[in-house]
XYZ file of C-alpha atoms in Angstrom:
456
model
C -5.682 -6.221 27.492
C -9.198 -7.014 26.293
C -11.508 -4.230 25.186
C -15.195 -4.335 24.385
C -17.003 -2.727 21.485
C -18.663 -0.302 23.911
C -15.298 0.769 25.402
C -13.797 1.501 22.004
C -16.900 3.398 20.912
C -16.669 5.500 24.041
C -13.045 6.325 23.316
C -13.383 7.034 19.599
C -15.658 9.875 18.670
C -15.198 9.111 14.996
C -17.897 6.434 14.678
C -21.465 7.357 13.845
C -24.512 5.466 12.649
C -26.112 6.316 9.320
C -29.803 6.531 8.707
C -31.265 5.202 5.485
C -31.351 8.662 3.967
C -27.939 9.787 5.159
C -25.368 11.102 2.765
C -25.366 11.044 -0.989
C -22.827 10.384 -3.665
C -20.818 13.408 -2.582
C -17.376 11.878 -2.394
C -15.543 15.199 -2.633
C -16.798 17.654 -0.030
C -14.935 20.633 -1.426
C -11.664 22.418 -0.983
C -12.231 26.107 -0.275
C -9.614 28.498 -1.610
C -6.834 28.789 0.951
C -8.173 25.977 3.130
C -5.598 24.040 5.128
C -7.566 20.828 5.143
C -8.866 18.408 2.521
C -12.251 16.838 3.243
C -13.680 13.737 1.582
C -16.684 11.520 2.105
C -15.545 8.125 0.921
C -18.321 5.615 0.342
C -17.504 1.908 0.020
C -20.257 0.093 -1.872
C -20.856 -2.594 -4.515
C -20.552 -1.409 -8.109
C -20.951 -3.082 -11.500
C -18.016 -2.408 -13.830
C -16.783 -3.752 -17.153
C -13.410 -5.391 -16.551
C -13.872 -7.957 -19.326
C -15.272 -6.420 -22.539
C -19.009 -7.009 -22.757
C -19.246 -8.483 -19.253
C -20.305 -6.920 -15.975
C -18.405 -7.652 -12.773
C -19.778 -6.712 -9.359
C -16.800 -5.180 -7.561
C -16.529 -3.268 -4.306
C -15.608 0.347 -4.900
C -14.488 3.461 -3.057
C -16.111 6.659 -4.266
C -17.907 5.012 -7.158
C -14.821 3.602 -8.872
C -12.373 0.703 -8.615
C -9.557 1.214 -7.914
C -10.894 3.889 -5.640
C -11.093 7.643 -5.802
C -7.722 9.384 -5.781
C -7.424 11.333 -2.531
C -5.110 14.340 -2.307
C -3.700 16.387 0.536
C -0.833 18.807 1.000
C 2.180 17.904 3.134
C 1.731 19.019 6.742
C -2.024 19.552 6.441
C -4.821 17.634 8.082
C -6.598 14.995 6.045
C -10.194 14.340 7.055
C -12.001 11.429 5.475
C -15.471 10.284 6.443
C -15.608 6.600 5.591
C -19.132 5.342 4.916
C -19.649 1.576 4.833
C -22.362 0.459 2.419
C -20.880 -3.008 2.029
C -22.568 -6.174 3.274
C -19.802 -6.721 5.874
C -17.571 -4.756 8.299
C -14.540 -2.892 7.020
C -11.886 -0.290 7.929
C -9.342 1.856 6.086
C -5.592 1.541 6.570
C -3.471 4.399 5.207
C -0.464 2.575 3.791
C 2.817 4.416 4.352
C 1.400 7.332 6.351
C 3.065 8.027 9.699
C 0.006 8.694 11.852
C -1.423 8.014 15.344
C -2.363 4.430 16.110
C -6.071 5.221 16.479
C -6.173 6.275 12.803
C -4.299 3.232 11.437
C -7.374 1.165 10.538
C -6.404 -2.162 12.139
C -9.538 -3.814 13.583
C -9.650 -4.443 17.346
C -6.276 -2.738 17.732
C -6.662 0.825 16.512
C -10.435 0.789 16.099
C -13.513 -1.397 15.859
C -14.578 -2.571 12.440
C -17.018 -0.159 10.813
C -20.255 -2.096 10.457
C -22.578 -1.915 7.448
C -24.526 1.340 7.702
C -21.962 2.993 9.963
C -19.411 5.694 9.248
C -16.044 6.550 10.771
C -14.142 9.836 10.613
C -10.405 9.509 9.993
C -8.456 12.655 10.931
C -4.674 12.943 10.828
C -1.853 15.122 9.586
C 0.184 13.944 6.623
C 3.847 14.632 7.495
C 5.399 13.296 4.295
C 4.883 14.136 0.636
C 4.685 11.293 -1.858
C 2.563 8.505 -3.299
C 0.664 6.423 -0.738
C -2.517 4.354 -0.812
C -5.440 3.110 1.234
C -7.208 -0.221 1.710
C -9.082 -2.266 4.342
C -7.391 -4.324 7.037
C -10.415 -6.604 7.477
C -10.957 -9.750 5.381
C -8.131 -8.307 3.311
C -7.870 -11.031 0.676
C -11.457 -10.646 -0.463
C -11.949 -6.934 0.195
C -8.784 -5.827 -1.604
C -9.417 -8.487 -4.219
C -12.873 -7.102 -4.958
C -11.466 -3.629 -5.567
C -11.173 -1.796 -2.234
C -7.864 -0.087 -2.961
C -7.108 3.507 -3.892
C -4.293 6.063 -4.262
C -3.515 8.772 -1.708
C -1.293 11.527 -3.086
C 0.376 13.988 -0.713
C 1.600 17.042 -2.575
C 4.789 18.909 -1.662
C 4.433 22.308 0.014
C 6.356 24.037 -2.781
C 6.403 23.491 -6.575
C 8.626 20.604 -7.641
C 9.306 21.538 -11.254
C 6.946 18.885 -12.620
C 4.205 20.551 -14.659
C 2.397 17.303 -15.482
C 1.773 14.070 -13.611
C -0.275 10.876 -13.910
C -1.200 8.288 -11.318
C -1.127 4.679 -12.527
C -2.777 2.163 -10.184
C -1.748 -1.405 -11.049
C -4.048 -4.257 -10.070
C -4.738 -7.774 -11.290
C -8.218 -9.209 -10.784
C -9.245 -12.736 -9.799
C -11.822 -13.029 -12.598
C -12.374 -15.498 -15.407
C -13.121 -14.795 -19.065
C -16.741 -14.019 -18.173
C -15.762 -11.459 -15.540
C -16.802 -13.728 -12.653
C -14.699 -13.706 -9.499
C -12.898 -16.897 -8.541
C -11.080 -17.778 -5.340
C -9.043 -14.933 -3.857
C -6.871 -17.369 -1.941
C -6.112 -20.983 -2.845
C -4.284 -22.832 -0.019
C -1.673 -24.498 -2.244
C -0.867 -21.066 -3.739
C -0.913 -19.280 -0.377
C 1.763 -21.722 0.802
C 3.914 -20.685 -2.169
C 4.055 -17.311 -3.911
C 0.424 -16.324 -3.379
C -2.752 -16.658 -5.437
C -2.350 -14.584 -8.612
C -5.083 -12.692 -10.413
C -5.776 -13.363 -14.084
C -6.547 -9.925 -15.524
C -4.017 -7.083 -15.224
C -5.312 -3.511 -15.324
C -4.042 0.041 -15.078
C -6.539 2.369 -13.384
C -9.149 -0.383 -13.728
C -8.701 -0.849 -17.491
C -6.915 -3.651 -19.323
C -4.168 -2.445 -21.699
C -5.226 1.215 -21.833
C -3.662 3.892 -24.027
C -2.696 6.927 -21.960
C -1.947 10.249 -23.623
C 1.011 12.298 -22.373
C 2.213 15.759 -23.501
C 5.087 15.566 -25.990
C 8.322 17.257 -24.947
C 7.401 17.398 -21.282
C 8.886 15.571 -18.296
C 5.862 13.884 -16.726
C 5.798 12.617 -13.155
C 4.462 9.062 -13.301
C 3.225 7.808 -9.942
C 3.035 4.021 -10.282
C 1.358 2.142 -7.421
C 1.158 -1.630 -7.000
C -2.264 -2.162 -5.420
C -2.268 -5.895 -6.067
C -2.887 -8.706 -3.575
C -0.021 -10.856 -4.796
C 1.807 -9.842 -7.940
C 5.318 -8.371 -8.074
C 5.645 -6.376 -11.290
C 8.861 -6.374 -13.324
C 8.316 -2.822 -14.478
C 10.076 -1.670 -17.598
C 9.710 1.059 -20.230
C 11.736 -0.036 -23.265
C 12.887 2.843 -25.409
C 11.962 5.457 -22.818
C 14.103 8.080 -21.127
C 12.984 7.685 -17.511
C 14.502 8.545 -14.133
C 13.538 7.361 -10.651
C 12.624 10.263 -8.335
C 10.998 8.515 -5.358
C 10.468 5.044 -3.919
C 7.470 4.246 -1.719
C 6.727 7.901 -1.072
C 10.295 8.897 -0.202
C 12.566 10.916 -2.526
C 15.830 9.466 -3.837
C 18.626 10.991 -5.887
C 17.284 10.930 -9.477
C 18.809 8.103 -11.484
C 17.958 6.118 -14.637
C 15.218 3.511 -14.340
C 17.457 0.901 -15.928
C 16.311 -2.354 -17.435
C 13.506 -3.056 -14.971
C 12.361 -2.463 -11.402
C 10.707 -5.042 -9.148
C 7.618 -3.436 -7.629
C 6.099 -5.711 -4.973
C 2.549 -5.535 -3.582
C 2.040 -2.291 -1.660
C 5.102 -0.612 -3.187
C 5.221 2.587 -5.261
C 7.693 4.228 -7.621
C 7.731 7.771 -9.011
C 9.367 8.300 -12.375
C 10.221 11.330 -14.399
C 9.464 10.389 -18.022
C 10.651 12.575 -20.880
C 7.783 12.233 -23.338
C 9.095 11.762 -26.899
C 7.918 13.388 -30.130
C 4.235 13.589 -31.039
C 2.794 10.250 -32.138
C 5.382 8.078 -30.380
C 4.001 5.118 -28.406
C 5.916 3.665 -25.460
C 4.990 0.323 -23.855
C 4.745 0.111 -20.066
C 5.446 -3.545 -19.356
C 5.462 -6.185 -16.663
C 8.389 -8.217 -17.935
C 7.406 -8.983 -21.551
C 3.682 -8.275 -20.986
C 2.282 -4.891 -21.997
C 0.321 -3.188 -19.215
C -0.405 0.082 -21.025
C 0.636 2.195 -23.982
C 1.922 5.721 -23.327
C 1.185 7.850 -26.384
C 2.658 11.312 -26.871
C 0.325 14.052 -28.068
C 0.849 17.709 -28.911
C 0.837 19.918 -25.824
C 1.573 23.322 -27.317
C 4.159 23.866 -24.589
C 7.857 24.503 -24.824
C 10.049 21.512 -24.024
C 10.751 20.990 -20.342
C 14.034 20.146 -18.615
C 14.563 17.552 -15.911
C 13.320 18.775 -12.504
C 15.696 18.811 -9.555
C 15.549 16.113 -6.882
C 12.431 16.144 -4.730
C 12.801 17.573 -1.204
C 13.453 15.000 1.529
C 10.677 14.057 3.940
C 11.163 14.814 7.662
C 11.861 11.187 8.621
C 14.158 10.897 11.679
C 17.635 9.594 10.897
C 18.516 6.480 12.940
C 21.675 6.560 15.043
C 23.402 3.450 13.713
C 26.257 3.579 16.218
C 23.852 3.456 19.160
C 21.228 1.226 17.556
C 19.989 -2.037 19.064
C 19.924 -4.953 16.614
C 17.034 -7.412 16.265
C 16.667 -10.363 13.900
C 13.463 -11.445 12.161
C 13.245 -14.722 10.246
C 10.490 -15.005 7.633
C 9.955 -18.666 6.926
C 7.595 -21.435 5.959
C 5.843 -22.829 9.025
C 6.227 -26.492 7.945
C 3.278 -27.434 10.150
C -0.208 -28.783 9.529
C -3.101 -26.357 9.869
C -5.674 -27.593 12.390
C -9.378 -27.101 13.117
C -10.079 -26.068 9.514
C -13.590 -27.558 9.597
C -14.331 -25.381 12.630
C -13.162 -22.209 10.883
C -9.509 -22.327 11.868
C -6.981 -20.302 9.891
C -4.308 -21.796 7.677
C -0.820 -21.276 9.092
C 1.721 -21.705 6.327
C 4.119 -18.911 7.325
C 5.753 -17.585 10.479
C 8.054 -14.870 11.818
C 10.626 -16.031 14.376
C 8.684 -19.245 14.824
C 5.351 -17.512 15.471
C 2.469 -17.828 12.992
C -0.146 -15.087 13.261
C -3.711 -16.391 13.566
C -5.843 -14.054 11.462
C -8.938 -15.117 13.455
C -7.407 -14.494 16.899
C -8.078 -10.925 18.043
C -5.638 -11.303 20.932
C -2.541 -11.807 18.749
C -1.635 -8.117 18.979
C -1.416 -8.478 22.765
C 1.693 -10.650 22.246
C 4.119 -8.406 20.335
C 7.106 -10.078 18.730
C 9.313 -7.183 19.876
C 9.007 -4.184 22.196
C 10.947 -1.051 21.253
C 11.826 1.844 23.526
C 10.343 5.055 22.216
C 12.971 7.416 20.819
C 15.680 4.764 20.410
C 17.241 3.598 17.161
C 17.032 -0.013 15.984
C 18.503 -2.133 13.226
C 16.319 -4.992 12.011
C 17.988 -7.898 10.239
C 15.375 -9.354 7.903
C 16.117 -12.954 6.847
C 13.983 -14.612 4.197
C 14.405 -18.329 4.799
C 12.224 -19.309 1.855
C 12.129 -19.554 -1.921
C 9.463 -16.857 -2.319
C 9.582 -13.061 -2.222
C 8.052 -11.144 0.676
C 7.293 -7.391 0.518
C 7.738 -6.548 4.214
C 5.625 -3.618 5.418
C 5.739 -1.795 8.766
C 2.826 0.340 9.941
C 3.245 3.708 11.638
C 6.931 4.356 10.923
C 9.337 4.666 8.017
C 12.617 2.775 7.960
C 15.910 3.112 6.119
C 17.150 0.239 3.971
C 20.869 -0.142 4.709
C 22.227 -3.141 2.834
C 21.564 -6.607 1.461
C 23.541 -9.790 0.900
C 22.011 -10.135 -2.587
C 22.348 -6.692 -4.178
C 23.914 -3.290 -3.840
C 21.778 -0.827 -1.889
C 21.992 2.947 -1.936
C 20.330 3.579 1.458
C 16.844 5.043 1.225
C 13.733 5.434 3.376
C 10.615 3.371 2.747
C 7.703 1.608 4.457
C 7.816 -1.608 2.374
C 10.861 -3.615 1.320
C 10.789 -6.489 -1.170
C 12.786 -9.222 0.549
C 13.993 -11.612 -2.137
C 14.421 -15.362 -2.025
C 16.963 -16.340 0.634
C 17.889 -12.668 1.055
C 19.128 -11.051 4.242
C 18.726 -7.279 4.433
C 19.244 -4.734 7.190
C 16.896 -1.829 7.848
C 17.107 0.881 10.505
C 14.535 3.115 12.168
C 13.846 5.441 15.042
C 11.028 4.084 17.210
C 9.321 7.459 17.402
C 5.630 6.529 17.173
C 4.081 4.951 20.300
C 1.643 2.105 19.832
C 1.352 -1.481 18.656
C 2.106 -1.653 14.950
C 1.547 -4.383 12.382
C 4.658 -5.818 10.707
C 3.815 -8.162 7.858
C 4.268 -9.445 4.351
C 2.068 -7.606 1.842
C 1.382 -10.688 -0.225
C -2.096 -10.890 1.290
C -2.154 -14.702 1.111
C 1.023 -14.804 3.195
C -0.209 -12.232 5.705
C -3.468 -14.095 6.266
C -1.714 -17.450 6.697
C 0.757 -16.444 9.386
C 3.309 -13.931 8.058
C 2.366 -11.048 10.339
C 3.418 -9.857 13.787
C 2.960 -6.912 16.143
C 5.736 -4.555 17.208
C 5.182 -2.408 20.282
C 6.736 1.028 20.801
C 6.494 2.334 24.359
C-alpha cells in the first residue's frame, strides 16, 4: 500500500509547523504535583561540545546535550513528548524497547512521515513497563546516531524498589579524530564485517569521567549502550555488584561475574554496593577504563541489598501451542549495484532478503506475518563470524535457549546473537502492525540486515 505525505498528515494530528519564533529552550515543560503525565519539549539541534580536550566538535543534540536529555515517566502513565526538529535534515524518534502503538514507533514512511526541519511532532503513548530504555532517530541512522542523537528514557516503577540512589550511565563511542573532527560513520569494508567503530569512548558524553557514589549504599546503576557499533565487555573488578534487570526487564538478582557483553541498543541494571569512603572502582570495557566510580561520604546508614524488581506485565508465550519460524542472519555474498546512482550497499540479509535502506516499499513485503494473539518461537541462526544484536520493535520476547551458552530465560527486546550461534526466542504477537526486526549494529542494519514482521 502506497501512502502520500498528505494522507499521513491527515491521519496524524501530531505534526505541526513551527514559526521562526516558536518555542524556546524549554525542554522540560513541568511535572505538576500529582500529575499522571510527564511532558517534555525535546529539541534536536546542532551543538558545539568539547569531546576532545581543547577542541570543539559540532554534534547533534537532544535538549541541549549529547547524549540527550534523560526523559522520565512512571510505569502505566502517559508520556507526551513534543519533538522539535531544528536540524538541517528530516528526522524522527524511535522509542527503543517501549511496547507502544505503531503510529508512535518513529519509523519513517511506516509509522509516520519524517519530521522536516522546522516542524514538530507530538509523541503520545503509555509506558507499560518499568525499566531503562532509550530513544534515537530511525532516519539516516548511521549519521544521526553517530552525531549524538541518542538519549536515555527511564520508566520508574509504581512503588518504591528499595534503591535510594541511582545513576544513569550512557555509553557511546564517537567517530572523531584527535582534533575532534568527525570522520566516516560507515566504511563499506567495515560494514561488511563487524561495523565501523568509533575512536573515542565516553560515559555521559565525557571521556574517562570520575563519578561520585555514596559510600555504604547500594546504588542502582543503569548502564545503556547507545553506540552505533561497539559491544562492550563490561566489568567492574573488585566490586560487589548484582544484576537486577536486562534491557528493561527484571531478572532474579545474581552476581555480575567476570564480565557482561552489552551489545548496541542493550541495557543492564546493576546493584552496586559502594565501598568505603575514598575507594575508587574502575568501570571497564575489557581492559580499557571507561570511568572511575569513587565513593564519597553520604552521612547515611549502610543499606542492604534490595529485593528483586517487580516483573513487567509482558504476556507469557504458550510454548506448547507456539508456531516455530526460522530466521537466518547471514552475509549476502553479492555485489552491491548502482552505487554511483545512490544505490545502497547490501552486505547482509535475513532469510536471503537484503533490506534496501533507500526503498520505502520494503515494509510492504514482510518477511513473516503473525496472527495476533498467537504465540511464536523464533529460531535465530547467525550464519556469520560477527555478532548481531537483534532488536524487535513493538513487542518484548523471551530468550529460551542457545547452542553456545546456558540461558536462564528472560524477557528482552534485543538479543546479542554471537558468532555462529543459534538461539530460540518466544513471544506473543499481541501488538498489531508492521514492526522492524533488525540488527542494531547500524552499519549492518543499513546494509541489509533488517526486515519487517507483520502482526494482524
